[in-house]
Amino acid sequence: MQNFGSNNDLDEKGHVMTDQPKIKVKFEPKPKPSTCPICTVEYYQQFFDIEQRDVYMRIRCSLLSWKPEFYQCVGKNPDLWGPLWISTTIIFILFAGGNLSRFLLEEDKRHFKYEYNYMYVAVLIVYAMAFIIPIILGVIMKYILKSELGVFEIVCMYGYSLSVYMFVLVLCIIPYNEAQWFFLMCGLANSTIFLLVNLWDFMKKNKQTTLIAVPIISFNLALILCFKFYFFRLIYAVDD
Amino acid sequence: MDYTNQKHPQNYSQMEDLKTLDLEESVSETIMRDLRMIAYKLKYVLIPKEQEDNGKELRNWDLWGPLIFCLTLAMTLSFKADSTTSSSKSDVFAIIFVLIWVGAFVVTLNAQLLGGKVSFFQSVCLLGYCVFPINIEAIIIAFVGSYLPFVVKLIPVIICFAWSAYSSVGFMASLVPPHKKKLAVYPVFLFYLFLSWFSLIV
């Protein structure tokens, strides 16, 4: 048996005890009080405290938009995972699907020109709709209209309201005008009803129905018009 | 070929010793050593049975490998891009470059926000190395793509996308608690889908 130290006593497990006791050094850096708490990563961790099952339930809530169940789904736990990745998925579908839809309609498939501008425009429109508009609306509602809903709850709601477009835009790849309009109208209805139904209580309590409903409806309408007239425009070859 | 017998550092202390030799060796030796390290890491990341220690080798992260693969992919795709519109080539290069770095950054940030305890650069390093299969399929399609029908082109794209995704998913999923695995893995899947889609359509 090796001689680790002058002390040959055995401890309770039968190992030879060494002279020096094992010193556990616990190094915990003290959290520095930040001048800008909203700028740190730790602040946003509270919005990612969800499980995959929660995300599935919230998307399901948003697809069944006529039931005002979103607050029961979310509880006190609004998340930012949903808005972020739903909007990123929509950007991909717009970029890939928009070009694919034009490709299917193109007669001269060998000389098809891919439009890379779709990427820039998609990023701009979708992230504006998913983040900038709900932040502005949330700030107005919380600080001017004194609602109990926080800004991040509104952002979460807007993000999940876009989830129907993931399915609608895939269907819009079908290069028929009437089909595309039909699907986009379904998406518009679903998304707008979801937002209005869940904000209904607040609107009725504060009697501010028009002030909130009108921007919601108009921004959603503007969104699908962008989708139709930029990404999924059908330019038919004109015979001379 | 086993690179571990050569001057490959097994741990940080060996790397420190080697740093003192850097100034004395020739440029070609330095470059070859870096290339051997990149090749070793590539083999480690992409061939799953090499990983017996659950990704500990990735602690020696480097960004040279990701940079080389990112530039190769961006240049291959922009070379192949439609040259009739003057801005197409630069558009493609810019999109791919930004997509890879911002994408890796956002995917890693997502894993950290979900509670994953990982060094930021380790994860970016892994995601960058896993872009290599997409590089291969972009080169294949760049050379022989115009002679093949679309369906045949789809086969290497799907295989390489699956290979990239599978290599990185294991690592990413191990970072977060079990009930959040899909939330950490889905962005990785979306990231490689974006890149594979680009290599298919350009």
Short mmCIF file of C-alpha atoms in Angstrom, two decimals:
data_model
loop_
_atom_site.label_atom_id
_atom_site.label_comp_id
_atom_site.label_asym_id
_atom_site.label_seq_id
_atom_site.Cartn_x
_atom_site.Cartn_y
_atom_site.Cartn_z
CA MET A 1 0.00 0.00 0.00
CA GLN A 2 1.38 3.37 -0.97
CA ASN A 3 2.38 5.73 1.77
CA PHE A 4 0.70 9.01 1.01
CA GLY A 5 1.55 10.72 4.24
CA SER A 6 2.84 10.13 7.73
CA ASN A 7 -0.65 9.45 8.93
CA ASN A 8 -1.57 5.88 8.01
CA ASP A 9 -5.05 5.95 9.51
CA LEU A 10 -7.91 4.71 7.39
CA ASP A 11 -11.11 6.64 6.97
CA GLU A 12 -14.55 5.04 6.98
CA LYS A 13 -14.25 3.84 3.38
CA GLY A 14 -10.93 2.17 4.01
CA HIS A 15 -8.81 4.64 2.08
CA VAL A 16 -5.58 5.91 3.51
CA MET A 17 -6.02 9.43 4.85
CA THR A 18 -3.49 11.99 3.82
CA ASP A 19 -2.03 14.68 6.04
CA GLN A 20 -3.61 17.60 4.37
CA PRO A 21 -7.34 17.82 4.51
CA LYS A 22 -9.05 18.29 1.19
CA ILE A 23 -9.97 21.93 0.89
CA LYS A 24 -12.90 22.66 -1.35
CA VAL A 25 -12.50 26.01 -2.96
CA LYS A 26 -15.81 27.42 -4.03
CA PHE A 27 -15.35 30.29 -6.41
CA GLU A 28 -18.55 32.14 -7.07
CA PRO A 29 -18.09 35.44 -8.76
CA LYS A 30 -20.40 38.02 -7.26
CA PRO A 31 -22.92 39.24 -9.83
CA LYS A 32 -22.06 42.81 -10.73
CA PRO A 33 -25.01 45.15 -10.50
CA SER A 34 -25.59 45.99 -14.12
CA THR A 35 -26.43 49.46 -15.27
CA CYS A 36 -28.63 47.96 -17.97
CA PRO A 37 -30.40 44.81 -16.70
CA ILE A 38 -32.41 44.46 -19.87
CA CYS A 39 -29.16 44.18 -21.87
CA THR A 40 -27.86 41.06 -20.13
CA VAL A 41 -28.36 37.48 -21.24
CA GLU A 42 -29.54 36.50 -17.76
CA TYR A 43 -32.54 38.81 -18.01
CA TYR A 44 -33.80 36.97 -21.08
CA GLN A 45 -33.33 33.51 -19.61
CA GLN A 46 -36.63 33.90 -17.82
CA PHE A 47 -38.34 33.97 -21.21
CA PHE A 48 -36.85 30.67 -22.31
CA ASP A 49 -38.03 28.73 -19.31
CA ILE A 50 -40.42 26.52 -21.24
CA GLU A 51 -40.60 22.94 -22.41
CA GLN A 52 -41.30 21.55 -25.84
CA ARG A 53 -44.75 20.51 -24.69
CA ASP A 54 -45.56 24.12 -23.74
CA VAL A 55 -44.59 25.36 -27.19
CA TYR A 56 -46.82 22.74 -28.80
CA MET A 57 -49.76 23.78 -26.58
CA ARG A 58 -49.28 27.46 -27.32
CA ILE A 59 -49.15 26.91 -31.08
CA ARG A 60 -52.28 24.80 -30.78
CA CYS A 61 -53.96 27.62 -28.83
CA SER A 62 -53.09 30.04 -31.57
CA LEU A 63 -54.38 27.81 -34.36
CA LEU A 64 -57.70 27.36 -32.55
CA SER A 65 -57.90 31.12 -32.48
CA TRP A 66 -61.57 31.60 -31.58
CA LYS A 67 -61.08 30.22 -28.08
CA PRO A 68 -59.72 32.86 -25.70
CA GLU A 69 -57.42 30.38 -23.97
CA PHE A 70 -54.06 31.92 -24.59
CA TYR A 71 -53.68 33.31 -21.08
CA GLN A 72 -54.42 29.92 -19.57
CA CYS A 73 -51.80 28.44 -21.87
CA VAL A 74 -49.19 31.04 -21.07
CA GLY A 75 -49.94 31.68 -17.41
CA LYS A 76 -47.28 33.87 -15.88
CA ASN A 77 -44.67 32.55 -18.27
CA PRO A 78 -44.50 34.42 -21.58
CA ASP A 79 -41.75 33.08 -23.76
CA LEU A 80 -39.60 34.46 -26.53
CA TRP A 81 -38.52 31.13 -28.04
CA GLY A 82 -41.82 30.83 -29.94
CA PRO A 83 -41.85 34.30 -31.51
CA LEU A 84 -38.18 34.09 -32.47
CA TRP A 85 -38.18 30.69 -34.17
CA ILE A 86 -41.66 30.93 -35.66
CA SER A 87 -40.68 34.18 -37.37
CA THR A 88 -37.36 32.71 -38.55
CA THR A 89 -39.19 29.70 -40.00
CA ILE A 90 -41.56 32.04 -41.81
CA ILE A 91 -38.59 33.94 -43.27
CA PHE A 92 -37.19 30.68 -44.63
CA ILE A 93 -40.57 29.67 -46.10
CA LEU A 94 -41.00 33.09 -47.70
CA PHE A 95 -37.55 32.99 -49.24
CA ALA A 96 -37.66 29.39 -50.43
CA GLY A 97 -41.37 29.21 -51.16
CA GLY A 98 -41.64 32.55 -52.89
CA ASN A 99 -38.90 31.64 -55.32
CA LEU A 100 -40.22 28.10 -55.73
CA SER A 101 -43.65 29.44 -56.61
CA ARG A 102 -42.17 31.63 -59.34
CA PHE A 103 -40.05 28.71 -60.53
CA LEU A 104 -43.10 26.46 -60.95
CA LEU A 105 -44.72 29.08 -63.10
CA GLU A 106 -41.65 29.78 -65.19
CA GLU A 107 -41.59 28.26 -68.65
CA ASP A 108 -37.88 28.62 -69.22
CA LYS A 109 -36.69 26.69 -66.17
CA ARG A 110 -33.04 26.62 -67.22
CA HIS A 111 -32.69 30.37 -67.04
CA PHE A 112 -34.62 30.99 -63.87
CA LYS A 113 -33.21 33.93 -61.91
CA TYR A 114 -33.34 33.57 -58.16
CA GLU A 115 -34.34 36.71 -56.35
CA TYR A 116 -32.07 37.17 -53.34
CA ASN A 117 -33.82 40.38 -52.33
CA TYR A 118 -36.56 38.17 -50.95
CA MET A 119 -34.25 37.40 -48.05
CA TYR A 120 -33.67 41.00 -47.03
CA VAL A 121 -37.31 42.01 -47.40
CA ALA A 122 -38.53 38.91 -45.56
CA VAL A 123 -36.20 39.57 -42.62
CA LEU A 124 -37.33 43.18 -42.43
CA ILE A 125 -41.07 42.56 -42.66
CA VAL A 126 -41.32 39.49 -40.47
CA TYR A 127 -39.11 40.68 -37.63
CA ALA A 128 -40.87 44.07 -37.68
CA MET A 129 -44.24 42.32 -37.39
CA ALA A 130 -43.07 39.88 -34.76
CA PHE A 131 -41.09 42.25 -32.55
CA ILE A 132 -41.19 45.95 -33.32
CA ILE A 133 -44.95 46.35 -33.69
CA PRO A 134 -45.86 44.36 -30.56
CA ILE A 135 -43.22 46.19 -28.53
CA ILE A 136 -44.71 49.55 -29.57
CA LEU A 137 -48.23 48.30 -28.93
CA GLY A 138 -47.19 46.79 -25.59
CA VAL A 139 -45.49 49.98 -24.46
CA ILE A 140 -48.56 52.03 -25.40
CA MET A 141 -50.86 49.60 -23.63
CA LYS A 142 -48.77 49.32 -20.51
CA TYR A 143 -47.62 52.85 -19.96
CA ILE A 144 -50.37 54.95 -21.54
CA LEU A 145 -53.44 52.77 -21.19
CA LYS A 146 -52.26 51.23 -17.92
CA SER A 147 -52.93 47.58 -18.74
CA GLU A 148 -51.82 44.69 -16.54
CA LEU A 149 -50.30 43.00 -19.55
CA GLY A 150 -46.57 43.43 -19.84
CA VAL A 151 -44.74 44.23 -23.04
CA PHE A 152 -43.32 40.71 -23.31
CA GLU A 153 -46.78 39.16 -23.03
CA ILE A 154 -47.87 41.13 -26.08
CA VAL A 155 -44.70 40.13 -27.94
CA CYS A 156 -45.34 36.49 -27.06
CA MET A 157 -48.95 36.76 -28.27
CA TYR A 158 -47.96 38.38 -31.56
CA GLY A 159 -45.27 35.80 -32.14
CA TYR A 160 -47.66 32.90 -31.70
CA SER A 161 -50.31 34.63 -33.82
CA LEU A 162 -47.88 34.31 -36.74
CA SER A 163 -47.72 30.53 -36.32
CA VAL A 164 -50.66 30.00 -38.70
CA TYR A 165 -48.60 31.58 -41.48
CA MET A 166 -46.07 28.75 -41.30
CA PHE A 167 -48.71 26.46 -42.76
CA VAL A 168 -50.48 29.01 -44.95
CA LEU A 169 -47.31 30.13 -46.72
CA VAL A 170 -46.32 26.56 -47.55
CA LEU A 171 -49.72 26.13 -49.18
CA CYS A 172 -49.24 29.42 -51.03
CA ILE A 173 -46.45 27.83 -53.06
CA ILE A 174 -49.23 26.43 -55.28
CA PRO A 175 -49.06 28.88 -58.16
CA TYR A 176 -52.75 29.64 -58.55
CA ASN A 177 -54.01 33.13 -57.78
CA GLU A 178 -57.34 32.13 -56.26
CA ALA A 179 -55.77 29.43 -54.09
CA GLN A 180 -53.15 31.84 -52.76
CA TRP A 181 -55.74 34.49 -51.92
CA PHE A 182 -57.91 31.93 -50.21
CA PHE A 183 -55.11 30.64 -48.02
CA LEU A 184 -53.87 34.12 -47.17
CA MET A 185 -57.37 35.22 -46.19
CA CYS A 186 -57.71 32.20 -43.92
CA GLY A 187 -54.39 33.08 -42.33
CA LEU A 188 -55.40 36.71 -41.90
CA ALA A 189 -58.69 35.76 -40.28
CA ASN A 190 -57.09 33.26 -37.92
CA SER A 191 -54.29 35.57 -36.87
CA THR A 192 -56.48 38.65 -36.36
CA ILE A 193 -59.21 36.77 -34.52
CA PHE A 194 -56.58 35.28 -32.22
CA LEU A 195 -55.23 38.72 -31.30
CA LEU A 196 -58.63 40.37 -30.90
CA VAL A 197 -60.18 37.55 -28.90
CA ASN A 198 -57.32 37.51 -26.42
CA LEU A 199 -57.23 41.28 -26.04
CA TRP A 200 -61.02 41.55 -25.86
CA ASP A 201 -61.20 41.71 -22.07
CA PHE A 202 -58.69 44.50 -21.92
CA MET A 203 -60.40 46.37 -24.73
CA LYS A 204 -63.83 46.13 -23.12
CA LYS A 205 -62.53 47.15 -19.68
CA ASN A 206 -60.77 50.21 -20.97
CA LYS A 207 -63.31 51.01 -23.65
CA GLN A 208 -60.44 51.46 -26.06
CA THR A 209 -61.70 49.03 -28.64
CA THR A 210 -61.05 51.10 -31.74
CA LEU A 211 -57.65 52.36 -30.68
CA ILE A 212 -56.32 48.82 -30.34
CA ALA A 213 -58.36 46.86 -32.85
CA VAL A 214 -57.71 49.16 -35.80
CA PRO A 215 -53.88 48.98 -35.74
CA ILE A 216 -54.00 45.21 -35.19
CA ILE A 217 -56.27 44.63 -38.16
CA SER A 218 -54.47 47.08 -40.42
CA PHE A 219 -50.97 45.69 -39.70
CA ASN A 220 -52.14 42.14 -40.29
CA LEU A 221 -53.80 43.19 -43.54
CA ALA A 222 -50.64 45.00 -44.63
CA LEU A 223 -48.66 41.86 -43.88
CA ILE A 224 -50.67 39.58 -46.13
CA LEU A 225 -50.75 42.17 -48.88
CA CYS A 226 -46.92 42.20 -48.70
CA PHE A 227 -46.90 38.43 -48.87
CA LYS A 228 -49.15 38.36 -51.89
CA PHE A 229 -47.79 41.25 -53.88
CA TYR A 230 -44.10 40.77 -53.21
CA PHE A 231 -43.33 37.16 -52.44
CA PHE A 232 -46.09 35.30 -54.18
CA ARG A 233 -46.85 37.59 -57.07
CA LEU A 234 -47.73 35.61 -60.14
CA ILE A 235 -46.33 37.18 -63.25
CA TYR A 236 -47.74 35.39 -66.20
CA ALA A 237 -45.81 35.41 -69.46
CA VAL A 238 -47.54 37.79 -71.81
CA ASP A 239 -47.91 36.70 -75.40
CA ASP A 240 -47.16 39.45 -77.87
CA MET B 1 -3.97 8.17 -40.29
CA ASP B 2 -3.70 8.91 -36.65
CA TYR B 3 -2.75 12.50 -36.09
CA THR B 4 -2.45 12.13 -32.34
CA ASN B 5 1.09 10.79 -32.58
CA GLN B 6 2.31 13.92 -34.24
CA LYS B 7 2.75 17.33 -32.71
CA HIS B 8 -0.92 17.50 -31.78
CA PRO B 9 -1.42 18.94 -28.32
CA GLN B 10 -3.42 16.70 -26.03
CA ASN B 11 -4.12 19.38 -23.50
CA TYR B 12 -3.57 23.04 -22.76
CA SER B 13 -0.16 22.67 -21.13
CA GLN B 14 1.22 21.04 -24.22
CA MET B 15 -0.27 23.82 -26.30
CA GLU B 16 1.57 26.37 -24.13
CA ASP B 17 4.87 24.52 -24.71
CA LEU B 18 4.27 24.48 -28.42
CA LYS B 19 3.56 28.21 -28.49
CA THR B 20 7.17 28.95 -27.55
CA LEU B 21 8.31 26.98 -30.60
CA ASP B 22 6.04 28.90 -32.96
CA LEU B 23 8.44 31.74 -33.62
CA GLU B 24 11.28 29.40 -34.48
CA GLU B 25 9.55 27.27 -37.05
CA SER B 26 8.97 28.03 -40.70
CA VAL B 27 5.70 29.36 -42.04
CA SER B 28 4.89 26.17 -43.89
CA GLU B 29 5.35 24.16 -40.72
CA THR B 30 2.95 26.43 -38.82
CA ILE B 31 0.37 26.22 -41.57
CA MET B 32 0.67 22.45 -41.82
CA ARG B 33 0.29 22.11 -38.08
CA ASP B 34 -2.87 24.22 -38.13
CA LEU B 35 -4.23 22.24 -41.06
CA ARG B 36 -3.53 18.97 -39.27
CA MET B 37 -5.38 20.28 -36.22
CA ILE B 38 -8.33 21.28 -38.36
CA ALA B 39 -8.37 17.87 -40.05
CA TYR B 40 -8.17 16.13 -36.69
CA LYS B 41 -11.05 18.15 -35.27
CA LEU B 42 -13.06 17.59 -38.42
CA LYS B 43 -12.66 13.84 -38.13
CA TYR B 44 -13.61 14.09 -34.47
CA VAL B 45 -16.74 16.11 -35.09
CA LEU B 46 -18.06 14.35 -38.17
CA ILE B 47 -17.35 10.72 -37.39
CA PRO B 48 -19.54 9.97 -34.38
CA LYS B 49 -17.68 6.91 -33.16
CA GLU B 50 -14.56 8.99 -32.58
CA GLN B 51 -16.38 10.83 -29.80
CA GLU B 52 -15.88 8.64 -26.77
CA ASP B 53 -15.47 11.48 -24.32
CA ASN B 54 -18.67 13.39 -24.99
CA GLY B 55 -17.22 16.32 -26.81
CA LYS B 56 -14.41 17.17 -24.41
CA GLU B 57 -12.00 17.58 -27.31
CA LEU B 58 -14.03 20.60 -28.34
CA ARG B 59 -12.65 22.51 -25.39
CA ASN B 60 -9.70 23.27 -27.67
CA TRP B 61 -11.97 25.26 -29.91
CA ASP B 62 -10.71 27.24 -32.84
CA LEU B 63 -12.42 29.38 -35.43
CA TRP B 64 -10.01 28.76 -38.32
CA GLY B 65 -11.85 25.66 -39.42
CA PRO B 66 -15.28 27.33 -39.45
CA LEU B 67 -13.83 30.34 -41.26
CA ILE B 68 -12.25 28.17 -43.98
CA PHE B 69 -15.45 26.19 -44.52
CA CYS B 70 -17.59 29.32 -44.48
CA LEU B 71 -15.42 31.07 -47.07
CA THR B 72 -15.22 27.96 -49.25
CA LEU B 73 -18.99 27.55 -49.21
CA ALA B 74 -19.65 31.23 -49.87
CA MET B 75 -17.12 31.31 -52.72
CA THR B 76 -18.38 28.06 -54.29
CA LEU B 77 -21.96 29.25 -54.27
CA SER B 78 -21.21 32.77 -55.45
CA PHE B 79 -19.00 31.37 -58.22
CA LYS B 80 -21.92 29.24 -59.34
CA ALA B 81 -24.46 32.04 -58.98
CA ASP B 82 -26.11 33.60 -61.94
CA SER B 83 -23.69 36.05 -63.53
CA THR B 84 -26.11 37.98 -65.69
CA THR B 85 -27.23 40.10 -62.77
CA SER B 86 -24.13 41.80 -61.39
CA SER B 87 -25.30 41.87 -57.80
CA SER B 88 -26.26 38.19 -57.61
CA LYS B 89 -22.78 36.91 -56.88
CA SER B 90 -22.12 39.41 -54.14
CA ASP B 91 -25.62 38.88 -52.74
CA VAL B 92 -25.02 35.16 -52.44
CA PHE B 93 -21.60 35.60 -50.84
CA ALA B 94 -22.93 38.14 -48.35
CA ILE B 95 -25.99 36.08 -47.47
CA ILE B 96 -24.04 32.87 -46.90
CA PHE B 97 -21.30 34.56 -44.88
CA VAL B 98 -23.72 36.45 -42.65
CA LEU B 99 -26.02 33.45 -42.39
CA ILE B 100 -23.28 31.16 -41.12
CA TRP B 101 -21.84 33.48 -38.50
CA VAL B 102 -25.05 35.14 -37.32
CA GLY B 103 -26.82 31.78 -37.50
CA ALA B 104 -24.18 30.05 -35.38
CA PHE B 105 -24.28 32.96 -32.93
CA VAL B 106 -28.08 32.88 -32.60
CA VAL B 107 -28.29 29.09 -32.31
CA THR B 108 -25.64 29.12 -29.56
CA LEU B 109 -27.37 32.02 -27.78
CA ASN B 110 -30.61 30.06 -27.95
CA ALA B 111 -28.96 27.05 -26.30
CA GLN B 112 -27.50 29.29 -23.58
CA LEU B 113 -30.83 30.99 -22.93
CA LEU B 114 -32.51 27.61 -22.60
CA GLY B 115 -30.16 26.95 -19.73
CA GLY B 116 -27.33 25.21 -21.54
CA LYS B 117 -23.99 25.59 -19.83
CA VAL B 118 -21.52 25.75 -22.65
CA SER B 119 -18.77 28.02 -23.73
CA PHE B 120 -20.01 30.23 -26.51
CA PHE B 121 -17.08 29.63 -28.85
CA GLN B 122 -17.10 25.87 -28.34
CA SER B 123 -20.58 25.73 -29.77
CA VAL B 124 -19.83 28.11 -32.64
CA CYS B 125 -16.75 26.00 -33.41
CA LEU B 126 -18.84 22.81 -33.57
CA LEU B 127 -21.52 24.36 -35.75
CA GLY B 128 -18.84 25.72 -38.07
CA TYR B 129 -17.11 22.35 -38.44
CA CYS B 130 -20.43 20.67 -39.19
CA VAL B 131 -20.83 22.95 -42.22
CA PHE B 132 -18.21 20.78 -43.95
CA PRO B 133 -20.66 18.19 -45.44
CA ILE B 134 -22.67 21.04 -46.93
CA ASN B 135 -19.41 22.30 -48.44
CA ILE B 136 -18.89 18.91 -50.08
CA GLU B 137 -22.34 18.78 -51.60
CA ALA B 138 -22.07 22.41 -52.81
CA ILE B 139 -18.86 21.50 -54.65
CA ILE B 140 -20.39 18.33 -56.11
CA ILE B 141 -23.43 20.21 -57.35
CA ALA B 142 -21.33 23.11 -58.64
CA PHE B 143 -19.37 20.78 -60.90
CA VAL B 144 -21.91 18.23 -62.05
CA GLY B 145 -25.21 19.84 -61.12
CA SER B 146 -26.08 21.24 -64.50
CA TYR B 147 -25.98 17.77 -66.07
CA LEU B 148 -28.22 16.14 -63.52
CA PRO B 149 -31.99 16.26 -63.14
CA PHE B 150 -33.32 17.91 -60.02
CA VAL B 151 -34.26 14.68 -58.29
CA VAL B 152 -30.74 13.29 -58.61
CA LYS B 153 -29.29 16.52 -57.22
CA LEU B 154 -31.54 16.12 -54.21
CA ILE B 155 -29.83 12.93 -53.07
CA PRO B 156 -26.41 14.33 -52.05
CA VAL B 157 -28.14 17.39 -50.60
CA ILE B 158 -30.32 15.31 -48.33
CA ILE B 159 -27.48 13.00 -47.32
CA CYS B 160 -25.12 15.86 -46.44
CA PHE B 161 -27.84 17.81 -44.64
CA ALA B 162 -28.66 14.75 -42.56
CA TRP B 163 -24.95 14.19 -41.83
CA SER B 164 -24.42 17.83 -40.71
CA ALA B 165 -27.55 17.88 -38.60
CA TYR B 166 -26.83 14.50 -37.00
CA SER B 167 -23.25 15.48 -36.08
CA SER B 168 -24.24 18.66 -34.30
CA VAL B 169 -27.53 17.54 -32.79
CA GLY B 170 -25.85 15.11 -30.39
CA PHE B 171 -23.71 17.86 -28.90
CA MET B 172 -26.46 20.50 -28.77
CA ALA B 173 -29.00 18.16 -27.23
CA SER B 174 -26.56 17.20 -24.49
CA LEU B 175 -26.25 20.83 -23.38
CA VAL B 176 -29.82 21.42 -22.25
CA PRO B 177 -32.17 19.62 -19.84
CA PRO B 178 -34.09 16.69 -21.43
CA HIS B 179 -37.46 18.39 -21.70
CA LYS B 180 -35.95 21.24 -23.70
CA LYS B 181 -33.96 19.14 -26.17
CA LYS B 182 -36.22 19.72 -29.15
CA LEU B 183 -36.20 23.46 -28.47
CA ALA B 184 -32.40 23.50 -28.70
CA VAL B 185 -32.22 21.16 -31.67
CA TYR B 186 -34.85 22.72 -33.96
CA PRO B 187 -32.78 25.91 -34.64
CA VAL B 188 -29.79 23.73 -35.61
CA PHE B 189 -31.99 21.85 -38.05
CA LEU B 190 -33.31 25.14 -39.49
CA PHE B 191 -29.75 26.52 -39.82
CA TYR B 192 -28.49 23.58 -41.88
CA LEU B 193 -31.73 23.50 -43.88
CA PHE B 194 -31.17 27.13 -44.91
CA LEU B 195 -27.59 26.34 -46.01
CA SER B 196 -28.53 23.14 -47.82
CA TRP B 197 -31.35 24.90 -49.60
CA PHE B 198 -28.86 27.50 -50.85
CA SER B 199 -26.49 24.89 -52.19
CA LEU B 200 -29.40 23.23 -53.97
CA ILE B 201 -30.85 26.26 -55.70
CA VAL B 202 -27.80 28.22 -56.73
#
